[in-house]
XYZ file of N, CA and C in Angstrom:
732
model
N 0.845 -1.188 0.000
C 0.000 0.000 0.000
C 0.885 1.244 0.000
N 0.491 2.159 -0.861
C 1.280 3.388 -0.978
C 0.703 4.466 -0.060
N 1.515 5.053 0.734
C 1.095 6.125 1.648
C 1.564 7.451 1.108
N 0.585 8.360 0.946
C 0.910 9.694 0.447
C 1.000 10.633 1.634
N 2.063 11.284 1.775
C 2.234 12.217 2.885
C 2.295 13.644 2.336
N 1.488 14.498 2.976
C 1.467 15.892 2.569
C 2.331 16.693 3.529
N 3.161 17.473 2.975
C 4.053 18.293 3.797
C 3.667 19.762 3.589
N 3.121 20.386 4.630
C 2.697 21.787 4.545
C 3.831 22.698 4.933
N 3.937 23.746 4.161
C 4.964 24.732 4.456
C 4.520 25.540 5.684
N 5.374 25.583 6.675
C 4.999 26.259 7.922
C 4.718 27.740 7.719
N 5.392 28.344 6.750
C 5.171 29.765 6.483
C 3.797 29.979 5.876
N 3.410 29.062 4.971
C 2.086 29.177 4.352
C 0.989 29.028 5.397
N 1.195 28.082 6.311
C 0.207 27.872 7.382
C 0.069 29.133 8.226
N 1.155 29.757 8.555
C 1.128 30.974 9.364
C 0.359 32.090 8.669
N 0.558 32.207 7.372
C -0.144 33.261 6.618
C -1.645 33.009 6.593
N -2.030 31.744 6.423
C -3.470 31.417 6.408
C -4.103 31.709 7.763
N -3.433 31.244 8.812
C -3.957 31.485 10.165
C -4.035 32.976 10.462
N -3.014 33.692 10.045
C -3.016 35.142 10.265
C -4.153 35.831 9.548
N -4.403 35.397 8.311
C -5.511 35.983 7.550
C -6.844 35.703 8.212
N -7.014 34.447 8.703
C -8.273 34.091 9.375
C -8.463 34.902 10.653
N -7.373 35.063 11.408
C -7.459 35.851 12.642
C -7.826 37.302 12.341
N -7.274 37.835 11.255
C -7.584 39.216 10.859
C -9.069 39.370 10.543
N -9.603 38.388 9.799
C -11.038 38.424 9.452
C -11.893 38.356 10.709
N -11.514 37.447 11.626
C -12.269 37.300 12.873
C -12.272 38.602 13.666
N -11.099 39.234 13.756
C -10.991 40.496 14.501
C -11.863 41.576 13.870
N -11.831 41.658 12.525
C -12.612 42.679 11.821
C -14.110 42.462 12.042
N -14.548 41.211 11.875
C -15.975 40.899 12.055
C -16.416 41.181 13.482
N -15.584 40.776 14.449
C -15.921 41.005 15.863
C -16.006 42.501 16.170
N -15.025 43.253 15.655
C -15.018 44.701 15.884
C -16.239 45.352 15.257
N -16.587 44.916 14.047
C -17.764 45.482 13.375
C -19.027 45.203 14.176
N -19.108 43.979 14.723
C -20.271 43.630 15.536
C -20.369 44.483 16.787
N -19.226 44.707 17.434
C -19.216 45.548 18.633
C -19.601 46.986 18.312
N -19.042 47.500 17.213
C -19.365 48.877 16.817
C -20.853 49.015 16.541
N -21.424 48.034 15.832
C -22.863 48.090 15.529
C -23.700 48.028 16.805
N -23.303 47.090 17.710
C -24.056 46.930 18.957
C -24.037 48.202 19.792
N -22.879 48.845 19.836
C -22.740 50.054 20.644
C -23.429 51.250 19.989
N -23.270 51.371 18.674
C -23.753 52.579 17.992
C -25.213 52.510 17.587
N -25.784 51.299 17.489
C -27.162 51.179 16.992
C -28.172 52.006 17.793
N -28.132 51.950 19.161
C -29.092 52.782 19.912
C -28.943 54.267 19.618
N -27.707 54.722 19.438
C -27.488 56.138 19.165
C -27.967 56.507 17.766
N -27.717 55.604 16.800
C -28.196 55.869 15.436
C -29.715 55.899 15.404
N -30.337 54.899 16.056
C -31.803 54.845 16.094
C -32.368 56.062 16.799
N -31.705 56.441 17.932
C -32.170 57.615 18.662
C -32.057 58.870 17.835
N -30.982 58.982 17.074
C -30.799 60.151 16.218
C -31.882 60.224 15.153
N -32.196 59.067 14.539
C -33.256 59.037 13.523
C -34.599 59.399 14.145
N -34.872 58.847 15.348
C -36.130 59.159 16.033
C -36.238 60.649 16.327
N -35.124 61.257 16.751
C -35.136 62.691 17.048
C -35.376 63.521 15.794
N -34.791 63.099 14.678
C -35.018 63.807 13.420
C -36.491 63.729 13.028
N -37.085 62.540 13.128
C -38.502 62.364 12.798
C -39.383 63.196 13.722
N -38.989 63.275 14.995
C -39.739 64.063 15.978
C -39.691 65.549 15.635
N -38.495 66.014 15.288
C -38.364 67.429 14.911
C -39.148 67.728 13.631
N -39.148 66.792 12.700
C -39.928 66.972 11.477
C -41.414 67.036 11.783
N -41.862 66.220 12.736
C -43.276 66.239 13.130
C -43.657 67.597 13.711
N -42.779 68.155 14.535
C -43.037 69.475 15.125
C -43.078 70.543 14.031
N -42.136 70.473 13.107
C -42.093 71.435 12.004
C -43.370 71.335 11.153
N -43.799 70.120 10.845
C -45.020 69.936 10.059
C -46.240 70.506 10.779
N -46.318 70.277 12.089
C -47.467 70.774 12.837
C -47.466 72.296 12.904
N -46.288 72.902 13.007
C -46.208 74.368 13.004
C -46.714 74.928 11.674
N -46.381 74.262 10.582
C -46.855 74.709 9.269
C -48.362 74.518 9.127
N -48.884 73.438 9.710
C -50.338 73.217 9.696
C -51.044 74.301 10.506
N -50.441 74.697 11.615
C -51.042 75.763 12.421
C -51.140 77.058 11.614
N -50.111 77.377 10.857
C -50.155 78.569 10.018
C -51.285 78.471 8.990
N -51.481 77.279 8.426
C -52.530 77.075 7.419
C -53.906 77.353 8.016
N -54.207 76.748 9.164
C -55.552 76.903 9.729
C -55.772 78.292 10.312
N -54.707 78.948 10.729
C -54.865 80.331 11.167
C -55.232 81.238 9.991
N -54.646 80.977 8.840
C -55.033 81.738 7.647
C -56.496 81.469 7.296
N -56.932 80.230 7.500
C -58.334 79.896 7.251
C -59.256 80.632 8.223
N -58.816 80.763 9.460
C -59.622 81.483 10.451
C -59.868 82.924 10.024
N -58.847 83.554 9.462
C -58.972 84.948 9.054
C -59.533 85.100 7.639
N -59.872 83.974 6.997
C -60.517 84.036 5.689
C -59.593 84.243 4.518
N -58.289 84.135 4.735
C -57.340 84.363 3.641
C -57.028 83.093 2.861
N -57.545 81.953 3.316
C -57.329 80.703 2.600
C -58.532 79.795 2.815
N -59.032 79.189 1.732
C -60.209 78.324 1.808
C -59.816 76.858 1.906
N -58.923 76.434 1.051
C -58.487 75.037 1.068
C -57.060 74.929 0.556
N -56.375 73.903 1.040
C -55.010 73.643 0.609
C -54.634 72.229 1.021
N -53.443 71.806 0.653
C -52.968 70.485 1.055
C -51.526 70.609 1.532
N -51.101 69.581 2.275
C -49.721 69.560 2.755
C -49.209 68.133 2.709
N -48.023 67.967 2.156
C -47.356 66.661 2.143
C -46.491 66.543 3.391
N -46.685 65.450 4.127
C -46.038 65.283 5.428
C -45.167 64.034 5.416
N -43.891 64.192 5.738
C -42.986 63.058 5.877
C -43.179 62.445 7.262
N -43.695 61.229 7.313
C -43.940 60.575 8.591
C -42.848 59.566 8.947
N -42.249 58.941 7.923
C -41.174 57.968 8.147
C -41.574 56.892 9.163
N -42.748 56.319 8.939
C -43.215 55.250 9.816
C -44.146 55.714 10.914
N -44.367 57.015 11.046
C -45.281 57.541 12.058
C -46.710 57.553 11.558
N -47.567 58.298 12.237
C -48.973 58.390 11.845
C -49.526 59.758 12.185
N -50.619 60.124 11.523
C -51.308 61.391 11.779
C -52.804 61.113 11.792
N -53.522 61.725 12.720
C -54.967 61.495 12.789
C -55.651 62.617 13.551
N -56.982 62.641 13.437
C -57.802 63.582 14.208
C -58.744 62.802 15.121
N -58.308 61.637 15.574
C -59.166 60.760 16.371
C -59.310 61.207 17.824
N -58.419 62.054 18.301
C -58.470 62.474 19.701
C -59.166 63.837 19.828
N -59.672 64.104 21.009
C -60.433 65.341 21.203
C -60.317 65.819 22.644
N -60.703 67.071 22.853
C -60.867 67.603 24.201
C -62.272 68.190 24.290
N -62.746 68.399 25.505
C -64.125 68.837 25.713
C -64.177 70.328 26.007
N -65.092 71.003 25.339
C -65.272 72.440 25.504
C -66.717 72.700 25.935
N -66.885 73.466 27.011
C -68.222 73.829 27.492
C -68.314 75.350 27.567
N -69.377 75.872 27.009
C -69.568 77.323 26.953
C -70.926 77.662 27.542
N -70.952 78.674 28.406
C -72.221 79.214 28.911
C -72.355 80.630 28.376
N -73.429 80.860 27.622
C -73.655 82.169 27.013
C -74.288 83.126 28.010
N -74.415 84.375 27.591
C -75.029 85.391 28.455
C -76.504 85.106 28.703
N -77.101 84.248 27.886
C -78.506 83.853 28.076
C -78.610 82.556 28.869
N -77.507 82.184 29.524
C -77.439 80.971 30.343
C -77.708 79.696 29.541
N -77.383 79.734 28.277
C -77.445 78.533 27.451
C -76.100 77.836 27.494
N -76.118 76.538 27.781
C -74.869 75.786 27.851
C -74.652 75.002 26.565
N -73.472 75.157 26.009
C -73.085 74.447 24.788
C -71.891 73.571 25.125
N -71.960 72.315 24.749
C -70.845 71.402 24.990
C -70.567 70.594 23.728
N -69.302 70.489 23.364
C -68.972 69.628 22.242
C -67.546 69.104 22.360
N -67.304 68.028 21.634
C -65.988 67.431 21.577
C -65.216 68.039 20.416
N -64.133 68.708 20.739
C -63.326 69.384 19.730
C -62.170 68.464 19.340
N -62.142 68.062 18.080
C -61.102 67.143 17.621
C -59.796 67.887 17.331
N -58.739 67.396 17.937
C -57.410 67.953 17.702
C -56.736 67.154 16.592
N -55.583 67.612 16.180
C -54.790 66.906 15.172
C -53.490 66.476 15.833
N -53.102 65.215 15.632
C -51.896 64.727 16.288
C -51.034 63.923 15.327
N -49.731 64.071 15.498
C -48.733 63.287 14.759
C -47.965 62.465 15.785
N -47.916 61.156 15.572
C -47.217 60.267 16.490
C -46.014 59.639 15.796
N -44.905 59.577 16.529
C -43.697 58.960 16.002
C -42.832 58.443 17.142
N -42.553 57.152 17.142
C -41.625 56.509 18.086
C -41.882 56.890 19.543
N -43.116 56.699 20.010
C -43.436 56.955 21.408
C -43.676 58.408 21.755
N -43.596 59.277 20.776
C -43.804 60.702 21.011
C -45.004 61.194 20.203
N -45.624 62.249 20.708
C -46.828 62.754 20.070
C -46.811 64.282 20.041
N -47.121 64.830 18.888
C -47.227 66.277 18.717
C -48.701 66.579 18.469
N -49.294 67.388 19.332
C -50.739 67.633 19.291
C -51.004 69.113 19.043
N -51.890 69.388 18.074
C -52.327 70.767 17.848
C -53.701 70.937 18.466
N -53.740 71.696 19.563
C -54.961 71.943 20.317
C -54.975 73.428 20.679
N -55.213 74.272 19.688
C -55.090 75.728 19.818
C -53.618 76.131 19.843
N -52.828 75.478 20.679
C -51.371 75.575 20.637
C -50.804 74.223 20.234
N -49.490 74.138 20.137
C -48.846 72.875 19.797
C -48.222 72.312 21.065
N -48.743 71.166 21.493
C -48.342 70.550 22.749
C -47.674 69.204 22.477
N -46.909 68.720 23.489
C -46.107 67.516 23.298
C -46.371 66.477 24.378
N -46.378 65.219 23.939
C -46.349 64.076 24.847
C -45.127 63.235 24.478
N -44.374 62.865 25.496
C -43.183 62.055 25.252
C -43.265 60.803 26.104
N -43.452 59.657 25.440
C -43.566 58.361 26.096
C -44.649 58.389 27.185
N -45.781 58.975 26.833
C -46.934 59.012 27.719
C -46.942 60.146 28.721
N -45.867 60.912 28.793
C -45.772 62.016 29.749
C -45.893 63.350 29.030
N -46.682 64.243 29.601
C -46.888 65.556 28.991
C -45.676 66.443 29.234
N -45.161 67.005 28.157
C -44.067 67.961 28.263
C -44.660 69.311 28.683
N -44.225 69.875 29.814
C -44.827 71.129 30.295
C -44.454 72.353 29.469
N -43.522 72.177 28.525
C -43.086 73.309 27.712
C -43.653 73.147 26.299
N -44.664 73.909 25.941
C -45.281 73.760 24.620
C -44.386 74.310 23.516
N -44.591 73.785 22.318
C -43.918 74.359 21.155
C -44.471 75.742 20.881
N -45.794 75.886 20.981
C -46.430 77.202 20.875
C -47.573 77.264 21.874
N -47.760 78.422 22.455
C -48.803 78.622 23.461
C -50.186 78.549 22.813
N -51.233 78.338 23.626
C -52.594 78.413 23.088
C -52.842 79.753 22.401
N -53.712 79.739 21.412
C -53.985 80.931 20.598
C -54.872 81.892 21.393
N -54.226 82.760 22.170
C -54.926 83.718 23.034
C -54.526 85.143 22.662
N -55.510 86.034 22.714
C -55.244 87.460 22.572
C -56.000 88.170 23.683
N -55.313 89.014 24.443
C -55.968 89.703 25.550
C -55.704 91.197 25.466
N -56.741 91.966 25.706
C -56.641 93.420 25.802
C -57.145 93.835 27.179
N -57.209 95.145 27.409
C -57.676 95.615 28.716
C -59.125 95.238 28.989
N -59.894 95.008 27.921
C -61.321 94.733 28.150
C -61.829 93.418 27.564
N -60.984 92.652 26.860
C -61.476 91.432 26.211
C -60.400 90.358 26.142
N -60.826 89.125 26.370
C -59.980 87.962 26.132
C -60.560 87.188 24.949
N -59.713 86.929 23.950
C -60.111 86.153 22.784
C -59.403 84.793 22.842
N -60.180 83.722 22.778
C -59.630 82.374 22.747
C -60.021 81.727 21.419
N -59.009 81.259 20.679
C -59.265 80.609 19.392
C -59.110 79.101 19.524
N -60.113 78.383 18.998
C -60.132 76.921 19.028
C -60.294 76.416 17.596
N -59.629 75.294 17.292
C -59.704 74.712 15.948
C -60.218 73.283 16.062
N -61.288 72.993 15.323
C -61.912 71.677 15.365
C -61.675 70.975 14.029
N -60.922 69.866 14.056
C -60.598 69.131 12.837
C -61.661 68.061 12.590
N -62.491 68.285 11.592
C -63.592 67.386 11.290
C -63.186 66.337 10.275
N -63.934 65.239 10.247
C -63.674 64.175 9.285
C -63.001 62.994 9.955
N -63.178 61.833 9.363
C -62.566 60.612 9.892
C -61.219 60.420 9.210
N -60.193 61.061 9.765
C -58.893 61.099 9.100
C -57.840 60.354 9.904
N -57.159 59.441 9.236
C -56.045 58.723 9.850
C -55.154 58.187 8.738
N -53.854 58.396 8.862
C -52.930 57.944 7.832
C -51.576 57.665 8.459
N -50.819 56.790 7.816
C -49.487 56.464 8.311
C -48.596 55.999 7.179
N -47.362 55.695 7.543
C -46.413 55.238 6.530
C -45.236 56.161 6.397
N -44.703 56.227 5.199
C -43.531 57.058 4.950
C -43.911 58.515 4.682
N -44.896 58.708 3.811
C -45.284 60.065 3.427
C -46.773 60.085 3.105
N -47.476 61.114 3.584
C -48.907 61.252 3.304
C -49.200 62.682 2.868
N -50.323 62.846 2.198
C -50.803 64.176 1.827
C -52.118 64.427 2.537
N -52.174 65.478 3.322
C -53.385 65.849 4.043
C -54.023 67.060 3.365
N -55.331 66.979 3.151
C -56.092 68.077 2.542
C -56.867 68.813 3.619
N -56.787 70.130 3.606
C -57.464 70.957 4.595
C -58.446 71.894 3.880
N -59.662 71.964 4.406
C -60.680 72.860 3.847
C -61.392 73.592 4.981
N -61.507 74.908 4.836
C -62.187 75.720 5.844
C -63.680 75.418 5.840
N -64.193 75.010 6.995
C -65.613 74.725 7.106
C -66.413 75.918 7.595
N -65.984 76.500 8.723
C -66.698 77.640 9.289
C -65.807 78.332 10.307
N -66.131 79.551 10.622
C -65.568 80.263 11.766
C -66.714 80.933 12.495
N -66.921 80.556 13.745
C -68.013 81.102 14.554
C -67.422 81.875 15.725
N -68.004 83.037 15.986
C -67.547 83.886 17.086
C -68.637 83.954 18.154
N -68.304 83.527 19.345
C -69.218 83.627 20.492
C -68.768 84.830 21.316
N -69.449 85.948 21.127
C -69.022 87.179 21.805
C -69.923 87.556 22.976
N -70.870 86.689 23.307
C -71.701 86.916 24.494
C -71.540 85.714 25.419
N -70.323 85.532 25.861
C -69.971 84.348 26.637
C -69.732 84.709 28.102
N -70.367 83.960 28.984
C -70.167 84.169 30.412
C -68.991 83.354 30.941
N -68.873 82.128 30.447
C -67.766 81.296 30.918
C -67.415 80.253 29.866
N -66.160 79.829 29.922
C -65.656 78.778 29.043
C -64.919 77.756 29.916
N -65.269 76.490 29.719
C -64.616 75.421 30.458
C -63.906 74.505 29.473
N -62.630 74.249 29.732
C -61.810 73.403 28.858
C -61.348 72.194 29.652
N -61.707 71.024 29.165
C -61.263 69.775 29.786
C -60.263 69.103 28.851
N -59.013 69.068 29.275
C -57.944 68.629 28.379
C -56.810 67.980 29.160
N -56.110 67.041 28.507
C -54.909 66.464 29.101
C -53.848 67.531 29.333
N -53.940 68.601 28.567
C -52.946 69.677 28.641
C -53.445 70.847 29.497
N -54.252 70.528 30.492
C -54.858 71.558 31.348
C -53.814 72.473 31.978
N -52.714 71.914 32.439
C -51.694 72.716 33.115
C -51.081 73.749 32.173
N -50.934 73.388 30.912
C -50.382 74.335 29.942
C -51.382 75.459 29.694
N -52.668 75.105 29.534
C -53.701 76.134 29.395
C -53.687 77.082 30.596
N -53.624 76.500 31.781
C -53.642 77.296 33.003
C -52.464 78.267 33.054
N -51.266 77.760 32.806
C -50.082 78.613 32.872
C -50.148 79.741 31.851
N -50.577 79.438 30.629
C -50.651 80.456 29.576
C -51.650 81.544 29.934
N -52.791 81.134 30.458
C -53.818 82.116 30.836
C -53.359 82.961 32.017
N -52.744 82.331 32.998
C -52.264 83.080 34.164
C -51.235 84.122 33.751
N -50.321 83.748 32.871
C -49.304 84.696 32.425
C -49.931 85.845 31.634
N -50.929 85.532 30.804
C -51.584 86.585 30.026
C -52.344 87.553 30.935
N -53.047 87.019 31.930
C -53.845 87.865 32.816
C -52.982 88.672 33.783
N -51.805 88.146 34.124
C -50.944 88.828 35.090
C -50.381 90.139 34.543
N -50.439 90.308 33.230
C -49.908 91.529 32.628
C -50.871 92.705 32.745
N -52.104 92.433 33.195
C -53.116 93.484 33.308
C -53.466 93.725 34.772
N -53.632 94.977 35.146
C -54.003 95.303 36.523
C -55.468 95.005 36.797
N -56.297 95.076 35.764
C -57.728 94.827 35.915
C -58.198 93.934 34.760
N -57.850 92.653 34.787
C -58.143 91.769 33.655
C -59.643 91.588 33.435
N -60.047 91.310 32.192
C -61.467 91.180 31.860
C -62.092 89.872 32.310
N -61.270 88.869 32.659
C -61.793 87.563 33.065
C -61.023 87.068 34.275
N -61.539 85.989 34.844
C -60.878 85.384 35.989
C -60.847 83.870 35.786
N -59.845 83.225 36.401
C -59.747 81.766 36.352
C -60.367 81.185 37.611
N -61.236 80.217 37.431
C -61.835 79.506 38.557
C -61.717 78.007 38.272
N -61.810 77.195 39.324
C -61.663 75.748 39.170
C -60.404 75.451 38.351
N -59.280 75.986 38.824
C -58.070 75.955 38.004
C -56.959 75.076 38.568
N -57.297 74.106 39.416
C -56.230 73.252 39.946
C -55.914 72.070 39.034
N -56.719 71.881 37.994
C -56.511 70.834 36.989
C -56.548 69.421 37.569
N -57.127 69.257 38.745
C -57.222 67.916 39.335
C -58.097 66.995 38.490
N -59.075 67.563 37.808
C -59.930 66.794 36.904
C -59.673 67.172 35.442
N -58.477 67.703 35.190
C -58.053 68.116 33.845
C -58.932 69.231 33.284
N -59.528 70.015 34.175
C -60.479 71.041 33.741
C -60.074 72.412 34.262
N -60.247 73.409 33.421
C -60.051 74.807 33.806
C -61.234 75.613 33.300
N -61.660 76.592 34.088
C -62.798 77.408 33.679
C -62.435 78.885 33.739
N -62.823 79.609 32.699
C -62.593 81.049 32.608
C -63.940 81.747 32.678
N -64.065 82.729 33.570
C -65.323 83.457 33.725
C -65.128 84.938 33.447
N -66.113 85.520 32.801
C -66.091 86.955 32.518
C -66.287 87.725 33.822
N -65.501 88.791 34.009
C -65.630 89.613 35.215
C -65.776 91.089 34.856
N -64.661 91.707 34.442
C -64.663 93.151 34.210
C -64.720 93.537 32.732
N -64.825 92.554 31.879
C -64.832 92.864 30.447
C -65.576 91.809 29.656
N -65.064 91.474 28.490
C -65.719 90.523 27.597
C -64.863 89.275 27.431
N -65.561 88.171 27.150
C -64.912 86.889 26.905
C -65.419 86.374 25.564
N -64.533 86.334 24.587
C -64.917 85.914 23.236
C -64.242 84.597 22.868
N -65.045 83.727 22.285
C -64.541 82.440 21.813
C -64.664 82.393 20.292
N -63.558 82.063 19.619
C -63.549 81.949 18.159
C -63.273 80.492 17.808
N -64.245 79.852 17.173
C -64.114 78.435 16.816
C -64.029 78.330 15.293
N -62.984 77.667 14.817
C -62.792 77.438 13.386
C -62.860 75.940 13.118
N -63.793 75.566 12.247
C -63.910 74.183 11.840
C -63.113 73.934 10.574
N -62.288 72.897 10.587
C -61.447 72.560 9.446
C -61.695 71.100 9.065
N -62.077 70.878 7.823
C -62.248 69.512 7.330
C -60.897 68.990 6.860
N -60.526 67.827 7.361
C -59.231 67.255 6.990
C -59.465 65.871 6.403
N -58.800 65.607 5.293
C -58.963 64.327 4.611
C -57.649 63.904 3.949
């Protein structure tokens, strides 16, 4: 029987082993870099999407404010969601008592953009929720105007069964109506963002020595704040916007 013996060159073996070790080191290092950097990369992308959501909502606020003043009837906006969603499914409760003691109550639909555990809500102002917690610092304050004799509160009601998600969506906005309640005795707002409403109103009223309204039931324990007319007028401006 013939025996074949293979003789390997020791130098060749060393080069092969060295090459394999180099590959192993590179792959291991790449894995470590990915493991360490992935949360930061994901967090950075989430923050970019969040900032884009805030920017989009600010532009939407400008659109509906123009509709309130009658300078725009309808328009559309393309929104980059990058996996997020936008809808008008959420609402807050508004109660109004007129000078004739007539009580009006309705559910006012807000507009919200959600992305990666965060939510940007347009409810007269632009408010934020981050992982279920309300951010006490709004992007923009509620739409309030106060003079020595009158407080004007603007509310926007987004009508229609609107919900969309994905990478990019186009939302259509159409002005439905603008109603002015200028014989108002009191306005009650029940909202998750009660504390922001309260702070904004308190700061606005503190600038006047004899403000036209007063805040009552303002501890927000039941998410409710009420504004009552005292020395002047209390006007409510409601703008209905159809969104599709």
